[in-house]
Short mmCIF file of C-alpha atoms and ligand atoms in Angstrom, two decimals:
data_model
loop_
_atom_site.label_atom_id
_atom_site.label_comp_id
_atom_site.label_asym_id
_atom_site.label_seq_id
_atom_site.Cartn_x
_atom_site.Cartn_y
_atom_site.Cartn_z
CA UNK Q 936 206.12 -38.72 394.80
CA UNK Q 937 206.85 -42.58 394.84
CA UNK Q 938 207.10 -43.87 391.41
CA UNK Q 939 205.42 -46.95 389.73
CA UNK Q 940 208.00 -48.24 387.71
CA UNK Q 941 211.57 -49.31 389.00
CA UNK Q 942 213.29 -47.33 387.03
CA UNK Q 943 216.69 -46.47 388.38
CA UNK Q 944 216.15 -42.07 387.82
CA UNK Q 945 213.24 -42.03 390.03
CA UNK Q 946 215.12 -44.15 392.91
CA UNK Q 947 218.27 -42.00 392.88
CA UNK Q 948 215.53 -38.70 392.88
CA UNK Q 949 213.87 -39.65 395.88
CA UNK Q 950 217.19 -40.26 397.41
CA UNK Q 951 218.58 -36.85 396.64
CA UNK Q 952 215.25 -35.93 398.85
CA UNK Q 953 216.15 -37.75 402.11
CA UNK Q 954 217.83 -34.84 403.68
CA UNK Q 955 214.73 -32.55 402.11
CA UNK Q 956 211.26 -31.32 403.60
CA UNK Q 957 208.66 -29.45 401.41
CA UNK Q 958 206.08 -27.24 402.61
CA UNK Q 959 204.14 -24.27 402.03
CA UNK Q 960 205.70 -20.97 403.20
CA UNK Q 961 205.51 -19.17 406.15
CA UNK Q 962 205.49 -15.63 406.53
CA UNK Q 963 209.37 -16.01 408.48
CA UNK Q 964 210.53 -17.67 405.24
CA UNK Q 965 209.54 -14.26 403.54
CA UNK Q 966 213.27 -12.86 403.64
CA UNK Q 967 214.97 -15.76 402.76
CA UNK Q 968 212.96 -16.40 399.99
CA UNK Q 969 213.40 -13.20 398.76
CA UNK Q 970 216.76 -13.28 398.84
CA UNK Q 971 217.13 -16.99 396.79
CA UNK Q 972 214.28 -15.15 394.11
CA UNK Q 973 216.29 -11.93 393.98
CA UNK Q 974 219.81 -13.98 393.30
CA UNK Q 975 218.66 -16.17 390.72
CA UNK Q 976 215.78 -14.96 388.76
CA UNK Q 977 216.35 -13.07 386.19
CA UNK Q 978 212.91 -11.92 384.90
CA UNK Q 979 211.53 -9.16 383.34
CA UNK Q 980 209.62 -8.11 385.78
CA UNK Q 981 210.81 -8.58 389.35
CA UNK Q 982 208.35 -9.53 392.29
CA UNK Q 983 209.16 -7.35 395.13
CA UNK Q 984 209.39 -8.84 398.58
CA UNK Q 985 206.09 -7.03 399.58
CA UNK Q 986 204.51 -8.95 396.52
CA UNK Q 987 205.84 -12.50 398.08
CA UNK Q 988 204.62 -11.66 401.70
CA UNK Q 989 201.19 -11.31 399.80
CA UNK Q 990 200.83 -14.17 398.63
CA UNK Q 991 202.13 -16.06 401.16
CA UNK Q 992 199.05 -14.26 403.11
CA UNK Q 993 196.64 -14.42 400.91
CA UNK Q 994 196.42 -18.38 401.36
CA UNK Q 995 195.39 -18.37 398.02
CA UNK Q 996 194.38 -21.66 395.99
CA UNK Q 997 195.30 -20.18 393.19
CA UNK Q 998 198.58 -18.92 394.01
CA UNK Q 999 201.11 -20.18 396.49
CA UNK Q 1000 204.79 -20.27 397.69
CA UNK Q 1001 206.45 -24.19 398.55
CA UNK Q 1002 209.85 -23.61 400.10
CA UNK Q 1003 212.58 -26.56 400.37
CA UNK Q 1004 213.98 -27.12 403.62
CA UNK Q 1005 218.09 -28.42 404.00
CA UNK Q 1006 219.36 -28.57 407.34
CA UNK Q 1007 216.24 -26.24 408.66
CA UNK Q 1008 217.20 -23.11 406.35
CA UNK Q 1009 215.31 -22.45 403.51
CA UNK Q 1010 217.43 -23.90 400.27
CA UNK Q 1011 215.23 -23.34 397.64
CA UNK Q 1012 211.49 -22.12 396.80
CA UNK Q 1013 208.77 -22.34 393.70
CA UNK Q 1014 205.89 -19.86 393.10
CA UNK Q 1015 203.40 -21.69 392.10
CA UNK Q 1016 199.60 -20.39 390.18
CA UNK Q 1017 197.11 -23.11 389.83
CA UNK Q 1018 193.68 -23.04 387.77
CA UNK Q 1019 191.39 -25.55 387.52
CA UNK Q 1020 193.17 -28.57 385.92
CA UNK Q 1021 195.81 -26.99 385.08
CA UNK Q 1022 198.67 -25.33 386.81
CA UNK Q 1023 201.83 -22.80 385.78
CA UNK Q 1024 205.15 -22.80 387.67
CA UNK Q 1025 206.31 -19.34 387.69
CA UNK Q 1026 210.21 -19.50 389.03
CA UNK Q 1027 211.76 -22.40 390.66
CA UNK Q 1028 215.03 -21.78 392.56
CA UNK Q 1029 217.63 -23.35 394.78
CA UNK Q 1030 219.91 -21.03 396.89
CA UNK Q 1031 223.45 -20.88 394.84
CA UNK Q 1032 225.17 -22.66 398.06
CA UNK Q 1033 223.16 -25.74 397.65
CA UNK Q 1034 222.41 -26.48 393.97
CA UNK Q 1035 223.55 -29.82 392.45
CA UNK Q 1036 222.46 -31.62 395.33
CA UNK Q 1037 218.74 -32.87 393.71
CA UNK Q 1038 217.10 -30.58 395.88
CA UNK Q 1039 215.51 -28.55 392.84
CA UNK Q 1040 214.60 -32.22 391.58
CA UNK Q 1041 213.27 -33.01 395.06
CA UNK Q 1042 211.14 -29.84 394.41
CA UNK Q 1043 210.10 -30.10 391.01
CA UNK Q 1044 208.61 -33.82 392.25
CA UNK Q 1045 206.88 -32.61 395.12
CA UNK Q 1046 205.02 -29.67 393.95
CA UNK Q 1047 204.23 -31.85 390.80
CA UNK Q 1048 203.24 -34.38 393.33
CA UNK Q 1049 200.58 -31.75 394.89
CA UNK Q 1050 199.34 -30.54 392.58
CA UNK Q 1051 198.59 -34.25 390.84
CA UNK Q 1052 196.84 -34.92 394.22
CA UNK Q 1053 194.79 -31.66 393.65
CA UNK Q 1054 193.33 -32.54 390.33
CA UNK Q 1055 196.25 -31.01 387.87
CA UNK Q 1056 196.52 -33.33 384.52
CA UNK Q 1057 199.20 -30.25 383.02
CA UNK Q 1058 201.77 -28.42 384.27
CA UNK Q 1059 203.60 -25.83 382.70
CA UNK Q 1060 206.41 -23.76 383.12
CA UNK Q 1061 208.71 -21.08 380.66
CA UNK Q 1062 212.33 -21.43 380.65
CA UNK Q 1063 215.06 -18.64 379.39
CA UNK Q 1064 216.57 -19.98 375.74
CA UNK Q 1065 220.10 -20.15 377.57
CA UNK Q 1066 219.33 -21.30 381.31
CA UNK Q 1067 220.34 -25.45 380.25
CA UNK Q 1068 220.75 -26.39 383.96
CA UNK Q 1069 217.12 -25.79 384.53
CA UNK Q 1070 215.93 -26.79 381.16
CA UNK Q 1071 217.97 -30.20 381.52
CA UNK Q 1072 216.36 -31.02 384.93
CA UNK Q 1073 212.89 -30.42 383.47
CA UNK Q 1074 213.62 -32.51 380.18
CA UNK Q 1075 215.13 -35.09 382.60
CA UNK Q 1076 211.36 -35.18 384.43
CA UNK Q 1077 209.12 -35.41 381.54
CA UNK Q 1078 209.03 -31.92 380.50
CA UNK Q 1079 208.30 -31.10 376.87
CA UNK Q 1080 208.62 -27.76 375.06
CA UNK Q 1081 204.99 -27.08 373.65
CA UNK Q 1082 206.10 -23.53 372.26
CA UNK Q 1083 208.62 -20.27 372.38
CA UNK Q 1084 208.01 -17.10 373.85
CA UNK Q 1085 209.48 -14.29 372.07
CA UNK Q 1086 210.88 -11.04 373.71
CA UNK Q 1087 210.35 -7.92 371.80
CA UNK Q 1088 211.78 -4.97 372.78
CA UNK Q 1089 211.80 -1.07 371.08
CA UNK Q 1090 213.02 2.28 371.85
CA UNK Q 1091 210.57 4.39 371.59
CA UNK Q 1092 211.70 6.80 369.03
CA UNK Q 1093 211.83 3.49 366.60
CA UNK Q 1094 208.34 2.23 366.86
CA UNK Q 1095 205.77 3.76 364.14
CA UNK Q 1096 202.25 3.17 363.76
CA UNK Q 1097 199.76 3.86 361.35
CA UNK Q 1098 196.43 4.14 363.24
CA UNK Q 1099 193.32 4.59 361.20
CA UNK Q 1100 191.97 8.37 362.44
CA UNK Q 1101 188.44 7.04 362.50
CA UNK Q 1102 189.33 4.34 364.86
CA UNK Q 1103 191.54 6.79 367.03
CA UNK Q 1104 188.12 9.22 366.78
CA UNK Q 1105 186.47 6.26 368.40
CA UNK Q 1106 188.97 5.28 370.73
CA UNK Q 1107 188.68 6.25 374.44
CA UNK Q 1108 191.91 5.32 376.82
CA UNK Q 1109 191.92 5.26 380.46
CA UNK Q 1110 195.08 4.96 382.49
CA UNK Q 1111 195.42 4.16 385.91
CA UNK Q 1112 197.23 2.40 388.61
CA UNK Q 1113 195.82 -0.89 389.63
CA UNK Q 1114 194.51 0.57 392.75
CA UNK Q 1115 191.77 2.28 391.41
CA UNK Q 1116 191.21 -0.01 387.33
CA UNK Q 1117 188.95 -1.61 387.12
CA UNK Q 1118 190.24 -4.68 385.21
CA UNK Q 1119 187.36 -5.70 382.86
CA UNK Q 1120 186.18 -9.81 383.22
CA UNK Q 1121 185.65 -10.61 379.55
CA UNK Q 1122 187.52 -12.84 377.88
CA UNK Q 1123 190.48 -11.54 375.77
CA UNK Q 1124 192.99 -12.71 373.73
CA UNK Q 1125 196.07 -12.54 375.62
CA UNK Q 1126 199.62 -12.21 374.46
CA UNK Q 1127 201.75 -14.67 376.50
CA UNK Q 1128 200.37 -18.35 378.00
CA UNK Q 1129 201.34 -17.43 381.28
CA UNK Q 1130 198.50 -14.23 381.27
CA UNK Q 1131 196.05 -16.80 381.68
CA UNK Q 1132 196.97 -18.13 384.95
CA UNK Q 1133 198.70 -14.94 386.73
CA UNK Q 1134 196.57 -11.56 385.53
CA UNK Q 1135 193.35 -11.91 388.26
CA UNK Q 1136 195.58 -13.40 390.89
CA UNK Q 1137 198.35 -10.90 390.61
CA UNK Q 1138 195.68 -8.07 390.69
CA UNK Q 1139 194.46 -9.05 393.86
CA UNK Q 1140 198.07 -9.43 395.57
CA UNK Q 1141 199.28 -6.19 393.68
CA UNK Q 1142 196.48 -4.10 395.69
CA UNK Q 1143 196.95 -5.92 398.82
CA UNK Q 1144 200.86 -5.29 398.93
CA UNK Q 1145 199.91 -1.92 397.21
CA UNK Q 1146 202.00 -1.94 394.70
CA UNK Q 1147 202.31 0.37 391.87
CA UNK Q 1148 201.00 -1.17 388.46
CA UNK Q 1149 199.75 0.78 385.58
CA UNK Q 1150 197.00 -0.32 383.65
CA UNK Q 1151 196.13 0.96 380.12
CA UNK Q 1152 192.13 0.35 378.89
CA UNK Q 1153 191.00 1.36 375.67
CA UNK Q 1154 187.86 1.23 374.52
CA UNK Q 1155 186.65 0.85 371.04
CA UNK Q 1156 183.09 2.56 371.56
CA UNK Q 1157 181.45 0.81 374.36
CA UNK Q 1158 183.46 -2.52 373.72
CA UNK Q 1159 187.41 -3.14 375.36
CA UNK Q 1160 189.88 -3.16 372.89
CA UNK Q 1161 192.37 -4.04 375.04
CA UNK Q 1162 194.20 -3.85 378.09
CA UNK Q 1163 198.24 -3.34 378.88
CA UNK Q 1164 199.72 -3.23 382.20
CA UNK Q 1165 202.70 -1.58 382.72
CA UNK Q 1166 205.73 -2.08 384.69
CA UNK Q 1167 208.42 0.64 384.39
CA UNK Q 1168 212.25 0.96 385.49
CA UNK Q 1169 214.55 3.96 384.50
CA UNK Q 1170 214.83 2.89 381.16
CA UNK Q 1171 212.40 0.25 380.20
CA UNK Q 1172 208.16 -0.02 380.01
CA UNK Q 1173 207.72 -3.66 380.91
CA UNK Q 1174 204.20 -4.94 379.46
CA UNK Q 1175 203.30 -7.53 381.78
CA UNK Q 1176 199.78 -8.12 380.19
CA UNK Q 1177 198.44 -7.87 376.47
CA UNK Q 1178 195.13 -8.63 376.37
CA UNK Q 1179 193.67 -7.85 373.18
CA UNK Q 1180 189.38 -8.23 372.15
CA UNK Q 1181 188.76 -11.27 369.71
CA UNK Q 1182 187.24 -8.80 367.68
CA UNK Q 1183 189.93 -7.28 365.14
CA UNK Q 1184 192.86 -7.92 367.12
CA UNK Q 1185 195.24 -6.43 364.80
CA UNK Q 1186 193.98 -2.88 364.90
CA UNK Q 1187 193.43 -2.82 368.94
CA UNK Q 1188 197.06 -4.01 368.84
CA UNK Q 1189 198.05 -0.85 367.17
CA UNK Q 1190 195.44 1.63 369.35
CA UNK Q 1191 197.23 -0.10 372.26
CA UNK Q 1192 201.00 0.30 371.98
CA UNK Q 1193 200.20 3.98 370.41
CA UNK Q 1194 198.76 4.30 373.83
CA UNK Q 1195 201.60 3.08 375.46
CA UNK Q 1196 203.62 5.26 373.39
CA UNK Q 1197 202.32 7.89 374.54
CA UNK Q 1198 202.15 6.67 378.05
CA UNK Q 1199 205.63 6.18 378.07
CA UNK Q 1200 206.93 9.56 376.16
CA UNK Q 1201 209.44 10.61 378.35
CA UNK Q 1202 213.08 10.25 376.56
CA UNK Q 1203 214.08 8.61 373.42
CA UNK Q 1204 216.48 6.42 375.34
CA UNK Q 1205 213.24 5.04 376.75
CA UNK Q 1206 212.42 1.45 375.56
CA UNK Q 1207 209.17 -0.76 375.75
CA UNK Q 1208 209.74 -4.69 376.07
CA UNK Q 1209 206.89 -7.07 375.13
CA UNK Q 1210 206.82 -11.05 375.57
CA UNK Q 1211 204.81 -12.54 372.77
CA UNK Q 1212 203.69 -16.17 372.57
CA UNK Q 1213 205.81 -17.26 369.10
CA UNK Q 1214 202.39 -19.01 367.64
CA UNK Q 1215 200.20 -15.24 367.74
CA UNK Q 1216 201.74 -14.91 364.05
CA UNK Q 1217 199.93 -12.27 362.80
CA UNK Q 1218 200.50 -10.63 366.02
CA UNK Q 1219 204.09 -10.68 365.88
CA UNK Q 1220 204.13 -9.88 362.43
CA UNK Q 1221 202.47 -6.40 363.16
CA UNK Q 1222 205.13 -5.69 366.49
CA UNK Q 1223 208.09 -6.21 363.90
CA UNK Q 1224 206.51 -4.50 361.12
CA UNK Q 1225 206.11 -1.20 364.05
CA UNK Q 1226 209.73 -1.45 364.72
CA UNK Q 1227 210.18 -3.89 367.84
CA UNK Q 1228 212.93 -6.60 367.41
CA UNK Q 1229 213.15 -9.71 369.09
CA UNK Q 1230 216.26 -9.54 371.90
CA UNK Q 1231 215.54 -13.06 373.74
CA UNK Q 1232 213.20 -15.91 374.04
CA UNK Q 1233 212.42 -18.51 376.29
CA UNK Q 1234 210.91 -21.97 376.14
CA UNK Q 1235 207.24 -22.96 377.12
CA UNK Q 1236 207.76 -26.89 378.82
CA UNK Q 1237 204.54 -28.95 380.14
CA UNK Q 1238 204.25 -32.12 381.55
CA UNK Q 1239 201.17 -34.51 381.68
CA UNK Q 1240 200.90 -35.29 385.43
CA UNK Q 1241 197.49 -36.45 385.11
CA UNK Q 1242 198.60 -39.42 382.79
CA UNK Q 1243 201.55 -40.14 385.82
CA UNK Q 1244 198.74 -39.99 388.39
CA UNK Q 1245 196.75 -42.90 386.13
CA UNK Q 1246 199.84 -45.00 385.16
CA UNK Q 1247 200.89 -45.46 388.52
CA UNK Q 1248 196.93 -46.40 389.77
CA UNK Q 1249 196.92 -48.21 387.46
CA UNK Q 1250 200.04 -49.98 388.49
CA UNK Q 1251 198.75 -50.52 392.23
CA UNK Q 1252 195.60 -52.09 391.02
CA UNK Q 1253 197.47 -54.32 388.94
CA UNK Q 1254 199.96 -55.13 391.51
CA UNK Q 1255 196.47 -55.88 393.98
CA UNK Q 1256 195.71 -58.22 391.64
CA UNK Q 1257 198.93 -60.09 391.28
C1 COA W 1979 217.61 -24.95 387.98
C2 COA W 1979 217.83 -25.19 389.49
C3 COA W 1979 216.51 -24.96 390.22
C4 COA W 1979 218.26 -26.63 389.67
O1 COA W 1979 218.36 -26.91 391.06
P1 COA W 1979 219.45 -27.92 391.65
O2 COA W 1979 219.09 -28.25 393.04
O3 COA W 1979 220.81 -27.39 391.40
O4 COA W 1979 219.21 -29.15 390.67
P2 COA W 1979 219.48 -30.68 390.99
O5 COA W 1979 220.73 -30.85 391.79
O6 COA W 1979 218.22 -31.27 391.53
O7 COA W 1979 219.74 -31.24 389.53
C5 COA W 1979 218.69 -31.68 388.78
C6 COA W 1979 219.15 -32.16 387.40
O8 COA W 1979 219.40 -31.05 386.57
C7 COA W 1979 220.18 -31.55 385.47
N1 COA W 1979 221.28 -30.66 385.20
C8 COA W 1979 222.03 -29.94 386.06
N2 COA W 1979 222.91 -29.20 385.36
C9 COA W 1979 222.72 -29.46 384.06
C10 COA W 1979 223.29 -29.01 382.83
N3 COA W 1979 224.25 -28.10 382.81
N4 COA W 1979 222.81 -29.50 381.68
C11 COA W 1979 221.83 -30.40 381.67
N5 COA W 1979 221.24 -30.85 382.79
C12 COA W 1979 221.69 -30.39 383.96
C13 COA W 1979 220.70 -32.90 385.84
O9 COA W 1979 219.92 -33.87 385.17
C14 COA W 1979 220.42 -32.95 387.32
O10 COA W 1979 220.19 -34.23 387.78
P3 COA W 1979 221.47 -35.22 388.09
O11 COA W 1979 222.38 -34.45 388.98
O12 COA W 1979 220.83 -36.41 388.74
O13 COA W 1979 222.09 -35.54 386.77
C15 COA W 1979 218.96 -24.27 390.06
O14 COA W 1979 220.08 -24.39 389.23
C16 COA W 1979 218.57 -22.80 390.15
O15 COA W 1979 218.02 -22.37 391.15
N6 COA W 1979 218.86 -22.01 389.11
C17 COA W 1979 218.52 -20.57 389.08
C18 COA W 1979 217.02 -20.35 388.96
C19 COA W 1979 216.46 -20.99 387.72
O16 COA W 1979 217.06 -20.97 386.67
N7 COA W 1979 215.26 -21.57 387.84
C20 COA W 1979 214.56 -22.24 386.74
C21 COA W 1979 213.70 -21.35 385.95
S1 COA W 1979 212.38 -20.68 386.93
#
C-alpha cells in the first residue's frame, strides 16, 4: 500500500516489493505452501495440507490463503481469518531460501492493505516469546503487543481436581468428532483471542477436508457449560478451543478438563497443553492451582489500519486542496 507520508521506511518497503506479486492462492500453490507452513511454523497444532486445500476451496470471506510470488515460485504465504471489522493473521511465512529480502514486509503491507480496503480498522496477530525476526518486522510496521498468551501444559497424572459431586450429578458430557457435534451457537467465554475469529470457520473446513477433531460438550442441566476441542499426537492432548458459559466459569472450567482427563486417560506419560489468554486471571489461577505449569508464551500484536486508511485520506484531500 502507497504511503502518505515521505517517510524514508515506507519507500525502501515498497522497493523490497518490486520483484513481488501478491495474490490469493490457487489450488496448484497447495504443495508449496504446505511445504513453506510445514518448515517454519512451529505451532501447537499443525494444519494439515488437506486443511489448506480447504480453505483455499472454500473461497471463504472469512478465511483465506495470500501467497507471495518471487521469480514465479511461491516464496512466502499468510493465512488469513477476517470478521467483520476486524481481522486475525494466523501464520505468516517466507520460504527459508528467500527471507531477508522484504518479501515478508512486502506481505505484511499487502494483506494489511486488503484487508484496510475491505473495511478492517484492527488487525491482529500472536507471536512466539522468542521468534524476534518476526516480532521486529511487526514492531517495525506499527504493531503493538495488546497482551500475552500463556501455554500451559500437564501430564496427566499431575493435574487434580476437586469437582463438587452435585455438579458432576448434574453434569452430562458428550464426546464426539467434529463430523457428527454439533457445535452449540451461544456465546461463550473463550480461552484464547484467536477462538473468536477461527472456531466456526475451522469447523466448516475441518468437515470438508474431514479431518479428525474431537469435541468435548458438557452440559450443566439443559445449559452448555462448555466446550473443548481436542487435538491429539502420541504424547500430547492439544486443546484448540476453551469455551467456557458466562455463567460460573470457574466450576465449568473444572467439569471440563476432568472431562478431558478422562478423555485422555491413556498413559501417565500423556500430557494436555492449554493456551490461555494471560488477562483470564482467575482462569489461570484455577489451571495452576490443578497442576498445569506454564512452558511458553507468545505475544498478542495489533495494529490500527483503520486510523492508516483515514490519515492517508486525509492526506489526499489535503493535498487536493493545496
Ligand atoms: C518472519 C518472516 C516472515 C520475515 O520474513 P522476511 O522476508 O525474512 O522479512 P523481511 O526481509 O521483509 O524483513 C522484515 C524486517 O524484519 C526485521 N528483522 C529481521 N530480522 C530481525 C531481527 N533479528 N530482529 C529484529 N528485526 C528483524 C527488520 O526490520 C526487517 O526489515 P529491514 O531488513 O528493512 O531492516 C520470516 O523470517 C519467516 O518466515 N519466519 C518463520 C515463520 C514465522 O516466524 N512467521 C511469523 C509468525 S506467524
Amino acid at each position: 500500500m502507497e504511503e502518505s507520508d515521505s517517510d524514508s521506511e515506507d519507500d525502501s518497503s515498497s522497493d523490497k516489493c518490486l520483484n513481488v506479486s501478491i495474490r490469493r492462492a490457487r489450488i496448484s500453490d497447495v504443495d508449496n505452501i504446505f511445504r513453506i507452513y510445514s518448515e517454519s511454523i512451529q505451532y501447537l497444532d499443525l494444519e494439515s495440507k488437506e486443511w489448506i486445500a480447504g480453505v483455499i476451496r472454500k473461497r471463504s470471506k472469512r478465511i483465506r490463503i495470500y501467497v507471495a510470488i518471487h521469480n514465479k515460485s511461491v516464496a512466502g504465504f499468510a493465512i488469513v481469518y477476517k470478521k467483520r471489522d476486524k481481522a486475525y493473521v494466523d501464520a505468516l511465512a517466507i520460504d527459508e531460501m528467500f527471507r531477508g529480502r522484504g518479501i515478508g514486509e512486502c506481505l505484511l503491507r499487502n494483506v494489511e492493505e486488503a484487508l484496510a480496503g475491505e473495511g478492517v480498522e484492527k488487525i491482529y496477530l500472536t507471536v512466539k516469546n522468542h521468534n524476534n525476526r518476526a516480532l521486529g518486522m511487526y514492531v517495525k510496521n506499527g504493531y503493538r503487543i495488546s497482551n500475552v498468551i500463556l501455554v500451559l501444559e500437564a501430564k496427566l497424572s499431575n493435574i487434580d481436581i476437586s469437582v463438587d459431586k452435585k455438579v458432576l450429578d448434574r453434569t452430562r458430557i458428550s464426546i464426539d468428532s467434529v463430523k457428527r457435534a454439533s457445535i452449540p451457537r451461544v456465546k461463550l467465554l473463550d480461552l484464547t483471542m484467536w477462538n473468536n475469529f477461527t472456531w466456526d470457520v475451522d469447523e466448516a473446513i475441518y468437515r470438508l477436508s474431514g479431518e479428525e477433531v474431537t469435541i468435548i460438550t458438557v452440559y450443566n442441566g439443559r445449559r452448555i457449560a462448555g466446550v473443548a476441542q481436542l487435538s491429539t499426537t502420541s504424547s500430547k492432548i492439544v486443546v484448540e478451543r476453551l469455551a467456557l458459559s458466562y455463567y460460573r466459569p470457574t466450576e465449568s472450567l473444572k467439569v471440563l478438563i476432568d472431562s478431558v482427563k478422562r478423555f485422555a486417560d491413556r498413559g501417565i506419560d500423556t500430557s494436555i497443553v492449554i493456551p490461555v489468554d494471560s488477562s483470564k486471571t482467575s482462569l489461570l489461577k484455577t489451571l495452576i492451582s490443578m497442576g498445569f505449569r506454564i512452558v511458553d508464551s507468545e505475544y498478542v500484536l495489533y495494529k490500527d489500519v483503520g486510523e492508516e486508511q483515514e490519515k492517508s485520506i486525509s492526506s489526499v484531500a489535503l493535498a487536493k486542496h493545496v
